[in-house]
Amino acid sequence: MRAVVLERHGPPRVLQVSDVPEPVPGAGQVRVRLDAIGVNYAEILSRQGLYGWAPRLPYVLGMEGTGAIDAIGPGVTNRSIGECVIVGTQYGAYAEQVVVPAAQALAAIPGFSVEENAAFGVNWLTAWVALVEMARLRPGDRVLITAAAGGVGTAAVQIAAHFGCGVLAMAGSADKLERVLALGAEKGIDYRQRGFEHRLREAAGPRGVDVVLELVGGDVHRAVWPVLAPFGRVVVAGFASLRLQRWNPLSWWRAWRDIPRADARTLSAGSHGLLATHLGYLLADPPRLTRVWAELTAFVEQHPVRPVIAATFPLVQIAAAHRLLESRQSIGKIVVRP
Ligand SMILES: NC(=O)c1ccc[n+]([C@@H]2O[C@H](COP(=O)([O-])OP(=O)(O)OC[C@H]3O[C@@H](n4cnc5c(N)ncnc54)[C@H](OP(=O)(O)O)[C@@H]3O)[C@@H](O)[C@H]2O)c1
């Protein structure tokens, strides 16, 4: 089968499609023939050699996709050939076929297109876990979302808005803010404009915000604390602005400075909470994954929400897909088709 094997870290051109043996499902696993694959920011970091959860080289990149089960390993009794699923995995999805534990092959969403199903798993689970599982979102809460026009961000804006929350969105351009306002955000702040901290305070008003989903780090992260209301929670699910370069000690210092942090004394002074989440823990906990997936998919069935697709590329153009995600021009999710 064809797959993108990461043999060395580097720029997008290191991503090449090659022929590799078909994976064979072992005990408790299923194999899925992928129709579409979701591209994640974590895969940019993996390609650069900066992602802590990545396995050792060489390996097939890719953390999610959608398709039909085409082989079932020993001991799996409750799955059938042809079942349409969404898969989540640590690696292996930039390929025509992927093998995953059966619990990580979740039912595809019937009303979604192939691209929408490929875009759904990682981004919507991340947004849901951060907002609902960790921050315990309630209707009426005021929610601030950073990188709001990205894959996770567009999911989070829709979830929070349809949960009955007032949404403030932050993103890096006027075009992006226009799109997230159309998805249900009430106000938008461009954090690439000078003085954005002041505009954020104005938008948050005297009441402030109850929940922040923070995906950027650095100046953006520092700006959210002054608008956090008492009992407010900041959930960190990413630090897209960090520019860590392996051989540049100044970049290590900047990355250390820009990683979100807070101490208990400061938190207690505002009655605030700082939380952080990583989806890998959900994949490693099948009962929780099953429950969270059921809650998320029930919500999606009951509300007019769906993934936003930024662009679709053929797998041979995977380098172009990575360039687009790194360019900060994409709105929503980038998908590739094998
Ligand atoms: N914790 C988890 O389990 C988990 C799971 C999925 C994703 N994540 C994290 O969530 C974040 C969003 O992921 P995604 O896949 O949905 O990507 P994305 O949001 O579609 O793309 C990344 C966005 O980050 C923003 N950004 C801010 N500063 C940036 C910079 N200096 N360079 C590049 N981009 C910058 C850009 O939006 P603006 O131009 O609007 O700023 C860019 O479009 C990432 O940090 C990712 O690592 C975490």
mmCIF file of C-alpha atoms and ligand atoms in Angstrom:
data_model
loop_
_atom_site.group_PDB
_atom_site.id
_atom_site.type_symbol
_atom_site.label_atom_id
_atom_site.label_comp_id
_atom_site.label_asym_id
_atom_site.label_seq_id
_atom_site.Cartn_x
_atom_site.Cartn_y
_atom_site.Cartn_z
ATOM 1 C CA MET A 1 0.000 0.000 0.000
ATOM 2 C CA ARG A 2 1.027 3.633 -0.308
ATOM 3 C CA ALA A 3 1.940 5.562 2.827
ATOM 4 C CA VAL A 4 3.920 8.580 4.016
ATOM 5 C CA VAL A 5 6.829 7.183 6.021
ATOM 6 C CA LEU A 6 8.644 9.814 8.087
ATOM 7 C CA GLU A 7 12.296 8.826 7.738
ATOM 8 C CA ARG A 8 13.870 12.099 8.889
ATOM 9 C CA HIS A 9 12.675 15.303 10.489
ATOM 10 C CA GLY A 10 12.613 18.487 8.444
ATOM 11 C CA PRO A 11 10.598 20.786 6.178
ATOM 12 C CA PRO A 12 7.466 19.641 4.291
ATOM 13 C CA ARG A 13 9.544 18.183 1.441
ATOM 14 C CA VAL A 14 10.625 15.283 3.704
ATOM 15 C CA LEU A 15 7.070 13.969 3.292
ATOM 16 C CA GLN A 16 7.121 11.450 0.429
ATOM 17 C CA VAL A 17 4.646 8.749 -0.506
ATOM 18 C CA SER A 18 6.225 5.280 -0.781
ATOM 19 C CA ASP A 19 5.161 1.634 -1.019
ATOM 20 C CA VAL A 20 5.094 -0.289 2.261
ATOM 21 C CA PRO A 21 3.689 -3.728 3.205
ATOM 22 C CA GLU A 22 -0.035 -3.863 4.034
ATOM 23 C CA PRO A 23 -0.498 -3.814 7.834
ATOM 24 C CA VAL A 24 -2.059 -6.966 9.315
ATOM 25 C CA PRO A 25 -4.407 -6.627 12.320
ATOM 26 C CA GLY A 26 -3.223 -8.475 15.430
ATOM 27 C CA ALA A 27 -5.297 -9.622 18.407
ATOM 28 C CA GLY A 28 -7.928 -7.046 19.366
ATOM 29 C CA GLN A 29 -7.251 -4.894 16.268
ATOM 30 C CA VAL A 30 -9.069 -3.975 13.074
ATOM 31 C CA ARG A 31 -7.732 -2.711 9.746
ATOM 32 C CA VAL A 32 -9.427 0.213 8.029
ATOM 33 C CA ARG A 33 -9.172 1.128 4.327
ATOM 34 C CA LEU A 34 -9.004 4.899 4.537
ATOM 35 C CA ASP A 35 -11.104 7.158 2.294
ATOM 36 C CA ALA A 36 -9.852 10.404 3.832
ATOM 37 C CA ILE A 37 -7.304 11.524 6.421
ATOM 38 C CA GLY A 38 -7.373 14.564 8.724
ATOM 39 C CA VAL A 39 -4.217 16.702 8.952
ATOM 40 C CA ASN A 40 -3.319 17.920 12.451
ATOM 41 C CA TYR A 41 -1.014 20.612 13.785
ATOM 42 C CA ALA A 42 0.652 17.916 15.918
ATOM 43 C CA GLU A 43 1.814 16.266 12.679
ATOM 44 C CA ILE A 44 3.651 19.478 11.719
ATOM 45 C CA LEU A 45 5.440 19.276 15.078
ATOM 46 C CA SER A 46 6.079 15.531 14.576
ATOM 47 C CA ARG A 47 7.591 16.217 11.145
ATOM 48 C CA GLN A 48 9.846 18.837 12.740
ATOM 49 C CA GLY A 49 10.890 16.407 15.498
ATOM 50 C CA LEU A 50 9.245 18.545 18.189
ATOM 51 C CA TYR A 51 6.301 16.398 19.271
ATOM 52 C CA GLY A 52 6.732 14.518 22.528
ATOM 53 C CA TRP A 53 4.007 11.917 21.780
ATOM 54 C CA ALA A 54 5.543 10.849 18.419
ATOM 55 C CA PRO A 55 7.146 7.400 18.144
ATOM 56 C CA ARG A 56 10.764 6.846 17.047
ATOM 57 C CA LEU A 57 11.690 7.228 13.366
ATOM 58 C CA PRO A 58 10.917 5.767 10.918
ATOM 59 C CA TYR A 59 7.130 5.573 11.178
ATOM 60 C CA VAL A 60 4.026 6.333 9.140
ATOM 61 C CA LEU A 61 2.715 9.759 10.166
ATOM 62 C CA GLY A 62 -0.977 10.461 10.702
ATOM 63 C CA MET A 63 -3.335 10.455 13.663
ATOM 64 C CA GLU A 64 -6.812 10.112 12.169
ATOM 65 C CA GLY A 65 -8.899 9.142 9.202
ATOM 66 C CA THR A 66 -12.154 7.616 8.062
ATOM 67 C CA GLY A 67 -13.013 4.570 5.988
ATOM 68 C CA ALA A 68 -14.389 1.027 6.136
ATOM 69 C CA ILE A 69 -13.135 -1.918 8.211
ATOM 70 C CA ASP A 70 -11.561 -4.385 5.748
ATOM 71 C CA ALA A 71 -9.929 -6.924 8.110
ATOM 72 C CA ILE A 72 -10.562 -8.022 11.683
ATOM 73 C CA GLY A 73 -7.935 -9.440 14.054
ATOM 74 C CA PRO A 74 -8.308 -12.449 16.375
ATOM 75 C CA GLY A 75 -10.553 -11.926 19.384
ATOM 76 C CA VAL A 76 -12.604 -9.054 17.930
ATOM 77 C CA THR A 77 -16.196 -10.260 17.943
ATOM 78 C CA ASN A 78 -18.313 -7.098 17.819
ATOM 79 C CA ARG A 79 -17.121 -5.509 14.546
ATOM 80 C CA SER A 80 -17.926 -6.295 10.925
ATOM 81 C CA ILE A 81 -16.273 -5.904 7.538
ATOM 82 C CA GLY A 82 -17.537 -2.817 5.713
ATOM 83 C CA GLU A 83 -18.423 -0.871 8.890
ATOM 84 C CA CYS A 84 -17.800 2.869 8.355
ATOM 85 C CA VAL A 85 -15.573 4.225 11.084
ATOM 86 C CA ILE A 86 -13.469 7.151 12.234
ATOM 87 C CA VAL A 87 -10.079 6.089 13.601
ATOM 88 C CA GLY A 88 -7.825 7.861 16.081
ATOM 89 C CA THR A 89 -4.239 6.691 16.499
ATOM 90 C CA GLN A 90 -0.800 7.825 17.645
ATOM 91 C CA TYR A 91 0.622 7.215 14.126
ATOM 92 C CA GLY A 92 -0.043 5.300 10.900
ATOM 93 C CA ALA A 93 -2.930 7.182 9.255
ATOM 94 C CA TYR A 94 -1.139 8.883 6.297
ATOM 95 C CA ALA A 95 -1.723 5.658 4.369
ATOM 96 C CA GLU A 96 -4.218 3.671 2.342
ATOM 97 C CA GLN A 97 -4.812 1.331 5.292
ATOM 98 C CA VAL A 98 -4.279 1.614 9.029
ATOM 99 C CA VAL A 99 -4.465 -0.906 11.879
ATOM 100 C CA VAL A 100 -5.855 0.247 15.247
ATOM 101 C CA PRO A 101 -7.191 -1.372 18.433
ATOM 102 C CA ALA A 102 -10.899 -2.063 17.827
ATOM 103 C CA ALA A 103 -11.891 0.470 20.515
ATOM 104 C CA GLN A 104 -10.184 3.243 18.495
ATOM 105 C CA ALA A 105 -12.428 2.621 15.466
ATOM 106 C CA LEU A 106 -15.515 4.680 16.304
ATOM 107 C CA ALA A 107 -18.761 4.786 14.338
ATOM 108 C CA ALA A 108 -18.666 7.384 11.532
ATOM 109 C CA ILE A 109 -21.314 10.126 11.613
ATOM 110 C CA PRO A 110 -24.051 9.115 9.117
ATOM 111 C CA GLY A 111 -24.994 12.622 7.933
ATOM 112 C CA PHE A 112 -21.401 13.776 7.345
ATOM 113 C CA SER A 113 -19.453 13.637 4.074
ATOM 114 C CA VAL A 114 -16.212 11.621 3.878
ATOM 115 C CA GLU A 115 -14.197 14.838 4.364
ATOM 116 C CA GLU A 116 -16.303 15.874 7.368
ATOM 117 C CA ASN A 117 -15.837 12.465 8.997
ATOM 118 C CA ALA A 118 -12.070 12.723 8.430
ATOM 119 C CA ALA A 119 -12.111 16.188 10.020
ATOM 120 C CA PHE A 120 -14.197 15.227 13.033
ATOM 121 C CA GLY A 121 -12.373 12.895 15.418
ATOM 122 C CA VAL A 122 -9.313 14.684 16.796
ATOM 123 C CA ASN A 123 -10.579 18.262 16.572
ATOM 124 C CA TRP A 124 -14.072 17.706 17.962
ATOM 125 C CA LEU A 125 -12.931 15.330 20.700
ATOM 126 C CA THR A 126 -10.247 17.836 21.744
ATOM 127 C CA ALA A 127 -12.723 20.709 21.857
ATOM 128 C CA TRP A 128 -15.345 18.608 23.669
ATOM 129 C CA VAL A 129 -12.926 17.171 26.238
ATOM 130 C CA ALA A 130 -11.461 20.618 26.966
ATOM 131 C CA LEU A 131 -14.789 22.430 27.261
ATOM 132 C CA VAL A 132 -17.170 19.812 28.632
ATOM 133 C CA GLU A 133 -15.100 17.082 30.271
ATOM 134 C CA MET A 134 -12.525 19.373 31.872
ATOM 135 C CA ALA A 135 -13.958 22.911 32.125
ATOM 136 C CA ARG A 136 -17.477 21.562 32.925
ATOM 137 C CA LEU A 137 -19.132 24.034 30.587
ATOM 138 C CA ARG A 138 -22.656 25.160 31.547
ATOM 139 C CA PRO A 139 -25.266 26.966 29.456
ATOM 140 C CA GLY A 140 -24.892 30.690 30.058
ATOM 141 C CA ASP A 141 -21.106 30.537 30.564
ATOM 142 C CA ARG A 142 -19.025 33.035 28.628
ATOM 143 C CA VAL A 143 -16.323 31.241 26.660
ATOM 144 C CA LEU A 144 -13.160 32.621 25.043
ATOM 145 C CA ILE A 145 -11.544 30.539 22.293
ATOM 146 C CA THR A 146 -8.089 31.233 20.799
ATOM 147 C CA ALA A 147 -6.988 30.036 17.318
ATOM 148 C CA ALA A 148 -10.757 29.983 16.884
ATOM 149 C CA ALA A 149 -10.680 29.595 13.091
ATOM 150 C CA GLY A 150 -8.569 26.426 13.088
ATOM 151 C CA GLY A 151 -9.611 22.796 13.187
ATOM 152 C CA VAL A 152 -10.036 22.617 16.968
ATOM 153 C CA GLY A 153 -11.188 26.247 17.162
ATOM 154 C CA THR A 154 -14.073 25.973 14.670
ATOM 155 C CA ALA A 155 -15.264 22.857 16.529
ATOM 156 C CA ALA A 156 -15.032 24.642 19.892
ATOM 157 C CA VAL A 157 -16.904 27.750 18.695
ATOM 158 C CA GLN A 158 -19.803 25.613 17.435
ATOM 159 C CA ILE A 159 -19.912 23.396 20.536
ATOM 160 C CA ALA A 160 -19.871 26.360 22.943
ATOM 161 C CA ALA A 161 -22.410 28.404 20.955
ATOM 162 C CA HIS A 162 -24.876 25.495 20.697
ATOM 163 C CA PHE A 163 -24.315 24.669 24.366
ATOM 164 C CA GLY A 164 -25.964 28.007 25.083
ATOM 165 C CA CYS A 165 -22.779 29.933 25.877
ATOM 166 C CA GLY A 166 -21.695 33.395 24.755
ATOM 167 C CA VAL A 167 -18.553 32.972 22.644
ATOM 168 C CA LEU A 168 -15.654 35.396 22.222
ATOM 169 C CA ALA A 169 -13.310 34.280 19.458
ATOM 170 C CA MET A 170 -9.685 35.249 18.896
ATOM 171 C CA ALA A 171 -7.842 34.578 15.638
ATOM 172 C CA GLY A 172 -5.144 36.002 13.389
ATOM 173 C CA SER A 173 -7.056 37.837 10.624
ATOM 174 C CA ALA A 174 -10.292 39.643 9.799
ATOM 175 C CA ASP A 175 -11.305 36.880 7.322
ATOM 176 C CA LYS A 176 -10.932 34.258 10.017
ATOM 177 C CA LEU A 177 -13.004 36.275 12.476
ATOM 178 C CA GLU A 178 -15.757 36.734 9.895
ATOM 179 C CA ARG A 179 -16.014 32.957 9.539
ATOM 180 C CA VAL A 180 -16.123 32.262 13.275
ATOM 181 C CA LEU A 181 -18.771 34.945 13.792
ATOM 182 C CA ALA A 182 -20.852 33.088 11.173
ATOM 183 C CA LEU A 183 -20.354 29.879 13.196
ATOM 184 C CA GLY A 184 -21.903 31.446 16.286
ATOM 185 C CA ALA A 185 -19.273 33.591 18.026
ATOM 186 C CA GLU A 186 -20.643 36.901 19.367
ATOM 187 C CA LYS A 187 -17.423 38.903 19.198
ATOM 188 C CA GLY A 188 -14.060 38.523 17.501
ATOM 189 C CA ILE A 189 -10.629 39.901 18.367
ATOM 190 C CA ASP A 190 -7.654 39.814 15.967
ATOM 191 C CA TYR A 191 -4.594 39.080 18.112
ATOM 192 C CA ARG A 192 -2.196 40.041 15.342
ATOM 193 C CA GLN A 193 -3.298 43.678 15.707
ATOM 194 C CA ARG A 194 -1.426 45.934 18.138
ATOM 195 C CA GLY A 195 -3.347 46.593 21.323
ATOM 196 C CA PHE A 196 -5.421 43.415 21.058
ATOM 197 C CA GLU A 197 -5.227 43.013 24.856
ATOM 198 C CA HIS A 198 -7.229 46.231 25.262
ATOM 199 C CA ARG A 199 -9.830 45.131 22.686
ATOM 200 C CA LEU A 200 -10.130 41.796 24.495
ATOM 201 C CA ARG A 201 -10.840 43.565 27.812
ATOM 202 C CA GLU A 202 -13.479 45.708 26.082
ATOM 203 C CA ALA A 203 -15.100 42.659 24.471
ATOM 204 C CA ALA A 204 -15.115 40.692 27.731
ATOM 205 C CA GLY A 205 -16.716 43.597 29.615
ATOM 206 C CA PRO A 206 -16.883 43.883 33.409
ATOM 207 C CA ARG A 207 -18.228 40.344 33.821
ATOM 208 C CA GLY A 208 -15.259 38.724 32.034
ATOM 209 C CA VAL A 209 -15.264 35.145 30.777
ATOM 210 C CA ASP A 210 -15.854 31.872 32.631
ATOM 211 C CA VAL A 211 -13.939 29.464 30.404
ATOM 212 C CA VAL A 212 -10.977 29.881 28.065
ATOM 213 C CA LEU A 213 -9.863 27.282 25.514
ATOM 214 C CA GLU A 214 -6.254 28.262 24.860
ATOM 215 C CA LEU A 215 -4.352 26.897 21.853
ATOM 216 C CA VAL A 216 -1.707 29.557 21.179
ATOM 217 C CA GLY A 217 0.533 30.336 24.218
ATOM 218 C CA GLY A 218 2.862 33.354 24.622
ATOM 219 C CA ASP A 219 1.325 36.851 24.508
ATOM 220 C CA VAL A 220 -2.102 35.458 23.686
ATOM 221 C CA HIS A 221 -2.065 33.237 26.744
ATOM 222 C CA ARG A 222 -0.852 36.071 28.996
ATOM 223 C CA ALA A 223 -3.705 38.283 27.748
ATOM 224 C CA VAL A 224 -6.493 35.914 28.816
ATOM 225 C CA TRP A 225 -5.908 35.975 32.603
ATOM 226 C CA PRO A 226 -7.001 39.601 33.171
ATOM 227 C CA VAL A 227 -10.426 38.845 31.658
ATOM 228 C CA LEU A 228 -11.050 35.620 33.578
ATOM 229 C CA ALA A 229 -13.991 35.900 36.014
ATOM 230 C CA PRO A 230 -13.836 34.391 39.516
ATOM 231 C CA PHE A 231 -14.264 30.588 39.315
ATOM 232 C CA GLY A 232 -13.038 30.817 35.708
ATOM 233 C CA ARG A 233 -11.091 27.954 34.113
ATOM 234 C CA VAL A 234 -8.375 28.162 31.445
ATOM 235 C CA VAL A 235 -7.954 24.886 29.557
ATOM 236 C CA VAL A 236 -4.734 24.646 27.555
ATOM 237 C CA ALA A 237 -4.847 22.186 24.658
ATOM 238 C CA GLY A 238 -1.962 23.494 22.551
ATOM 239 C CA PHE A 239 0.748 26.129 22.102
ATOM 240 C CA ALA A 240 0.742 26.829 18.356
ATOM 241 C CA SER A 241 2.899 29.975 18.690
ATOM 242 C CA LEU A 242 5.913 28.217 20.207
ATOM 243 C CA ARG A 243 8.843 28.300 17.801
ATOM 244 C CA LEU A 244 11.239 25.767 19.296
ATOM 245 C CA GLN A 245 14.364 25.166 17.225
ATOM 246 C CA ARG A 246 16.507 22.243 18.282
ATOM 247 C CA TRP A 247 19.897 23.951 17.913
ATOM 248 C CA ASN A 248 18.911 27.450 19.023
ATOM 249 C CA PRO A 249 19.194 27.989 22.824
ATOM 250 C CA LEU A 250 17.450 31.384 22.552
ATOM 251 C CA SER A 251 14.391 29.570 21.155
ATOM 252 C CA TRP A 252 14.480 27.167 24.151
ATOM 253 C CA TRP A 253 14.341 30.160 26.482
ATOM 254 C CA ARG A 254 11.482 31.747 24.479
ATOM 255 C CA ALA A 255 9.573 28.453 24.481
ATOM 256 C CA TRP A 256 10.026 28.131 28.259
ATOM 257 C CA ARG A 257 8.803 31.741 28.711
ATOM 258 C CA ASP A 258 5.791 31.245 26.443
ATOM 259 C CA ILE A 259 4.490 27.936 27.791
ATOM 260 C CA PRO A 260 1.366 28.731 29.835
ATOM 261 C CA ARG A 261 1.994 28.561 33.574
ATOM 262 C CA ALA A 262 0.430 29.799 36.779
ATOM 263 C CA ASP A 263 1.190 29.381 40.469
ATOM 264 C CA ALA A 264 -1.304 28.445 43.171
ATOM 265 C CA ARG A 265 -0.963 31.788 44.975
ATOM 266 C CA THR A 266 -1.953 33.764 41.866
ATOM 267 C CA LEU A 267 -4.701 31.296 41.006
ATOM 268 C CA SER A 268 -6.168 31.446 44.507
ATOM 269 C CA ALA A 269 -6.144 35.268 44.424
ATOM 270 C CA GLY A 270 -8.601 35.122 41.482
ATOM 271 C CA SER A 271 -10.294 31.798 42.361
ATOM 272 C CA HIS A 272 -9.088 30.536 38.979
ATOM 273 C CA GLY A 273 -8.186 27.165 37.569
ATOM 274 C CA LEU A 274 -5.572 26.145 34.979
ATOM 275 C CA LEU A 275 -6.147 22.803 33.250
ATOM 276 C CA ALA A 276 -4.419 21.092 30.357
ATOM 277 C CA THR A 277 -5.446 18.154 28.212
ATOM 278 C CA HIS A 278 -3.983 15.711 25.702
ATOM 279 C CA LEU A 279 -6.115 13.382 23.608
ATOM 280 C CA GLY A 280 -3.619 10.517 23.921
ATOM 281 C CA TYR A 281 -5.009 9.837 27.399
ATOM 282 C CA LEU A 282 -8.486 9.430 25.960
ATOM 283 C CA LEU A 283 -7.302 6.862 23.398
ATOM 284 C CA ALA A 284 -5.612 4.964 26.235
ATOM 285 C CA ASP A 285 -8.868 4.798 28.247
ATOM 286 C CA PRO A 286 -11.451 2.872 26.138
ATOM 287 C CA PRO A 287 -14.377 3.146 28.611
ATOM 288 C CA ARG A 288 -13.958 6.940 28.858
ATOM 289 C CA LEU A 289 -13.444 7.208 25.082
ATOM 290 C CA THR A 290 -16.687 5.267 24.483
ATOM 291 C CA ARG A 291 -18.659 7.463 26.905
ATOM 292 C CA VAL A 292 -17.220 10.757 25.619
ATOM 293 C CA TRP A 293 -17.798 9.719 21.980
ATOM 294 C CA ALA A 294 -21.431 8.847 22.769
ATOM 295 C CA GLU A 295 -21.952 12.231 24.467
ATOM 296 C CA LEU A 296 -20.258 14.169 21.668
ATOM 297 C CA THR A 297 -22.044 12.380 18.830
ATOM 298 C CA ALA A 298 -25.433 12.753 20.587
ATOM 299 C CA PHE A 299 -24.742 16.512 20.824
ATOM 300 C CA VAL A 300 -23.797 16.647 17.133
ATOM 301 C CA GLU A 301 -26.990 14.812 16.144
ATOM 302 C CA GLN A 302 -29.110 17.257 18.166
ATOM 303 C CA HIS A 303 -27.542 20.491 16.888
ATOM 304 C CA PRO A 304 -26.840 21.976 13.444
ATOM 305 C CA VAL A 305 -23.055 21.710 13.741
ATOM 306 C CA ARG A 306 -20.478 20.221 11.367
ATOM 307 C CA PRO A 307 -16.736 20.348 10.663
ATOM 308 C CA VAL A 308 -15.438 23.217 8.509
ATOM 309 C CA ILE A 309 -13.258 21.954 5.659
ATOM 310 C CA ALA A 310 -10.423 24.286 4.647
ATOM 311 C CA ALA A 311 -9.098 22.294 1.683
ATOM 312 C CA THR A 312 -8.730 18.756 0.339
ATOM 313 C CA PHE A 313 -5.497 17.437 -1.217
ATOM 314 C CA PRO A 314 -4.551 14.069 -2.732
ATOM 315 C CA LEU A 315 -2.118 12.135 -0.500
ATOM 316 C CA VAL A 316 0.730 12.708 -2.982
ATOM 317 C CA GLN A 317 0.406 16.435 -2.181
ATOM 318 C CA ILE A 318 0.792 15.926 1.557
ATOM 319 C CA ALA A 319 3.687 18.421 1.638
ATOM 320 C CA ALA A 320 1.363 21.123 0.231
ATOM 321 C CA ALA A 321 -1.214 20.255 2.907
ATOM 322 C CA HIS A 322 1.439 20.773 5.610
ATOM 323 C CA ARG A 323 2.567 24.064 4.026
ATOM 324 C CA LEU A 324 -1.001 25.346 4.068
ATOM 325 C CA LEU A 325 -1.503 24.432 7.741
ATOM 326 C CA GLU A 326 1.798 26.103 8.683
ATOM 327 C CA SER A 327 0.941 29.235 6.676
ATOM 328 C CA ARG A 328 -1.818 30.266 9.127
ATOM 329 C CA GLN A 329 -4.087 30.774 6.094
ATOM 330 C CA SER A 330 -6.366 27.773 6.614
ATOM 331 C CA ILE A 331 -9.835 28.113 8.102
ATOM 332 C CA GLY A 332 -11.068 24.815 9.537
ATOM 333 C CA LYS A 333 -9.579 21.430 8.762
ATOM 334 C CA ILE A 334 -7.267 20.256 5.987
ATOM 335 C CA VAL A 335 -8.085 16.794 4.626
ATOM 336 C CA VAL A 336 -6.128 14.478 2.306
ATOM 337 C CA ARG A 337 -7.506 11.633 0.176
ATOM 338 C CA PRO A 338 -5.341 8.532 -0.384
HETATM 339 N N1 LIG B 1 -4.266 18.577 23.366
HETATM 340 C C1 LIG B 1 -4.601 17.820 22.344
HETATM 341 O O1 LIG B 1 -4.871 16.623 22.480
HETATM 342 C C2 LIG B 1 -4.677 18.463 20.995
HETATM 343 C C3 LIG B 1 -5.364 17.839 19.946
HETATM 344 C C4 LIG B 1 -5.454 18.523 18.730
HETATM 345 C C5 LIG B 1 -4.843 19.751 18.569
HETATM 346 N N2 LIG B 1 -4.147 20.296 19.606
HETATM 347 C C6 LIG B 1 -3.512 21.607 19.484
HETATM 348 O O2 LIG B 1 -4.513 22.546 19.161
HETATM 349 C C7 LIG B 1 -3.965 23.580 18.345
HETATM 350 C C8 LIG B 1 -4.782 23.694 17.077
HETATM 351 O O3 LIG B 1 -4.584 22.492 16.318
HETATM 352 P P1 LIG B 1 -5.260 22.312 14.883
HETATM 353 O O4 LIG B 1 -4.774 21.011 14.364
HETATM 354 O O5 LIG B 1 -6.711 22.561 14.988
HETATM 355 O O6 LIG B 1 -4.560 23.468 14.039
HETATM 356 P P2 LIG B 1 -5.202 24.818 13.478
HETATM 357 O O7 LIG B 1 -5.797 25.552 14.633
HETATM 358 O O8 LIG B 1 -6.077 24.497 12.323
HETATM 359 O O9 LIG B 1 -3.918 25.565 12.947
HETATM 360 C C9 LIG B 1 -3.052 26.166 13.850
HETATM 361 C C10 LIG B 1 -3.456 27.628 14.061
HETATM 362 O O10 LIG B 1 -2.707 28.139 15.154
HETATM 363 C C11 LIG B 1 -2.661 29.533 15.044
HETATM 364 N N3 LIG B 1 -1.339 30.071 15.373
HETATM 365 C C12 LIG B 1 -1.107 30.982 16.328
HETATM 366 N N4 LIG B 1 0.179 31.309 16.355
HETATM 367 C C13 LIG B 1 0.776 30.596 15.393
HETATM 368 C C14 LIG B 1 2.106 30.529 14.910
HETATM 369 N N5 LIG B 1 3.088 31.275 15.448
HETATM 370 N N6 LIG B 1 2.373 29.696 13.880
HETATM 371 C C15 LIG B 1 1.416 28.935 13.339
HETATM 372 N N7 LIG B 1 0.127 28.956 13.748
HETATM 373 C C16 LIG B 1 -0.184 29.785 14.758
HETATM 374 C C17 LIG B 1 -3.004 29.880 13.586
HETATM 375 O O11 LIG B 1 -4.279 30.514 13.608
HETATM 376 P P3 LIG B 1 -4.296 32.131 13.670
HETATM 377 O O12 LIG B 1 -3.607 32.628 12.440
HETATM 378 O O13 LIG B 1 -5.731 32.465 13.718
HETATM 379 O O14 LIG B 1 -3.550 32.485 14.917
HETATM 380 C C18 LIG B 1 -3.099 28.533 12.898
HETATM 381 O O15 LIG B 1 -4.044 28.536 11.860
HETATM 382 C C19 LIG B 1 -2.504 23.225 18.118
HETATM 383 O O16 LIG B 1 -1.715 23.902 19.051
HETATM 384 C C20 LIG B 1 -2.477 21.735 18.380
HETATM 385 O O17 LIG B 1 -1.203 21.273 18.755
HETATM 386 C C21 LIG B 1 -4.068 19.670 20.804
#
